[in-house]
Structure formats: C-alpha cells, structure tokens
GROMACS .gro file of C-alpha atoms in nm:
model
   87
    1UNK     CA    1  -0.742   0.348  -0.117
    2UNK     CA    2  -0.997   0.410   0.155
    3UNK     CA    3  -1.360   0.510   0.097
    4UNK     CA    4  -1.439   0.878   0.152
    5UNK     CA    5  -1.757   1.076   0.086
    6UNK     CA    6  -1.553   1.325  -0.119
    7UNK     CA    7  -1.361   1.232  -0.433
    8UNK     CA    8  -1.196   1.439  -0.700
    9UNK     CA    9  -1.086   1.340  -1.050
   10UNK     CA   10  -0.858   1.555  -1.263
   11UNK     CA   11  -0.762   1.482  -1.624
   12UNK     CA   12  -0.482   1.693  -1.763
   13UNK     CA   13  -0.236   1.713  -2.049
   14UNK     CA   14   0.112   1.860  -2.037
   15UNK     CA   15   0.203   1.697  -1.708
   16UNK     CA   16   0.519   1.528  -1.599
   17UNK     CA   17   0.685   1.512  -1.259
   18UNK     CA   18   0.895   1.825  -1.308
   19UNK     CA   19   0.676   2.026  -1.544
   20UNK     CA   20   0.659   2.339  -1.330
   21UNK     CA   21   0.336   2.506  -1.226
   22UNK     CA   22   0.097   2.235  -1.339
   23UNK     CA   23   0.280   1.951  -1.168
   24UNK     CA   24   0.344   2.161  -0.857
   25UNK     CA   25  -0.026   2.238  -0.826
   26UNK     CA   26  -0.133   1.877  -0.875
   27UNK     CA   27   0.140   1.738  -0.649
   28UNK     CA   28   0.020   1.974  -0.374
   29UNK     CA   29  -0.340   1.865  -0.432
   30UNK     CA   30  -0.244   1.497  -0.404
   31UNK     CA   31  -0.045   1.562  -0.086
   32UNK     CA   32  -0.341   1.749   0.064
   33UNK     CA   33  -0.568   1.457  -0.025
   34UNK     CA   34  -0.358   1.238   0.200
   35UNK     CA   35  -0.357   1.488   0.486
   36UNK     CA   36  -0.731   1.551   0.464
   37UNK     CA   37  -0.816   1.187   0.389
   38UNK     CA   38  -1.006   1.278   0.072
   39UNK     CA   39  -0.966   1.064  -0.238
   40UNK     CA   40  -0.802   1.230  -0.537
   41UNK     CA   41  -0.721   1.078  -0.875
   42UNK     CA   42  -0.515   1.234  -1.150
   43UNK     CA   43  -0.517   1.098  -1.507
   44UNK     CA   44  -0.219   1.211  -1.713
   45UNK     CA   45  -0.041   1.119  -2.036
   46UNK     CA   46   0.254   0.886  -2.000
   47UNK     CA   47   0.490   0.663  -2.190
   48UNK     CA   48   0.291   0.353  -2.092
   49UNK     CA   49  -0.007   0.250  -1.883
   50UNK     CA   50   0.078   0.267  -1.514
   51UNK     CA   51  -0.063   0.353  -1.173
   52UNK     CA   52   0.130   0.543  -0.908
   53UNK     CA   53   0.010   0.524  -0.548
   54UNK     CA   54   0.102   0.868  -0.413
   55UNK     CA   55  -0.043   0.805  -0.067
   56UNK     CA   56  -0.338   0.616   0.086
   57UNK     CA   57  -0.582   0.862  -0.072
   58UNK     CA   58  -0.418   0.968  -0.399
   59UNK     CA   59  -0.330   0.795  -0.725
   60UNK     CA   60  -0.192   0.899  -1.060
   61UNK     CA   61  -0.307   0.697  -1.361
   62UNK     CA   62  -0.080   0.723  -1.663
   63UNK     CA   63  -0.234   0.648  -2.003
   64UNK     CA   64  -0.023   0.588  -2.313
   65UNK     CA   65   0.018   0.907  -2.513
   66UNK     CA   66   0.244   1.046  -2.782
   67UNK     CA   67   0.471   1.342  -2.744
   68UNK     CA   68   0.308   1.676  -2.814
   69UNK     CA   69   0.341   1.776  -3.181
   70UNK     CA   70   0.350   2.142  -3.079
   71UNK     CA   71   0.470   2.348  -2.785
   72UNK     CA   72   0.725   2.174  -2.564
   73UNK     CA   73   0.826   1.836  -2.707
   74UNK     CA   74   0.906   1.698  -2.357
   75UNK     CA   75   0.535   1.673  -2.283
   76UNK     CA   76   0.294   1.401  -2.386
   77UNK     CA   77  -0.064   1.480  -2.479
   78UNK     CA   78  -0.387   1.280  -2.464
   79UNK     CA   79  -0.591   1.337  -2.779
   80UNK     CA   80  -0.965   1.255  -2.762
   81UNK     CA   81  -0.970   1.045  -3.079
   82UNK     CA   82  -0.712   0.807  -2.927
   83UNK     CA   83  -0.978   0.675  -2.690
   84UNK     CA   84  -1.306   0.716  -2.881
   85UNK     CA   85  -1.466   0.401  -3.021
   86UNK     CA   86  -1.514   0.407  -3.396
   87UNK     CA   87  -1.336   0.743  -3.414
   0.00000   0.00000   0.00000
C-alpha cells in the first residue's frame, strides 16, 4: 500500500461479498480508491482473521465474528463487547 495524504477507514457489519447494496457500495469505493490512488480500508466481520488486498490502495480486514442472531442469518456481526478489554 502506497502512502497518500488522504485515507479512509470504514467499519461495517452485515457485509459479505454478495450482500447487495452494502457490498456494492463498498466494492465501488474500494475500486475508486485504486483509480484515484487514495488509501481506503474496510473492516468487516468474517469467519476468521484475514486481509484481502483489493488493489494497491485498498484492503479489506476481516475480523472473527459470529453469525447474526437476528435478521439474515447469512451475515456475521461485530459486537462491541467482543473486542473491549475487561468487558
């Protein structure tokens, strides 16, 4: 990843590669980051910890998360207490 004066960080739940509007919007943002040479990072829930290099300027960080207990069970959800110390 190259250094750029502009960086963006997005943290979102209810994301997976084919999740519809949310993934379409973020996938477009990450593609634009590459075209405009602006760093963009997306943090999303996943099955396990992983990093996906989308292009030279965009990454997706997956953090371990459980499936959503409500709504659509295909989605995983990051709950704040999973990552708070002493919580």
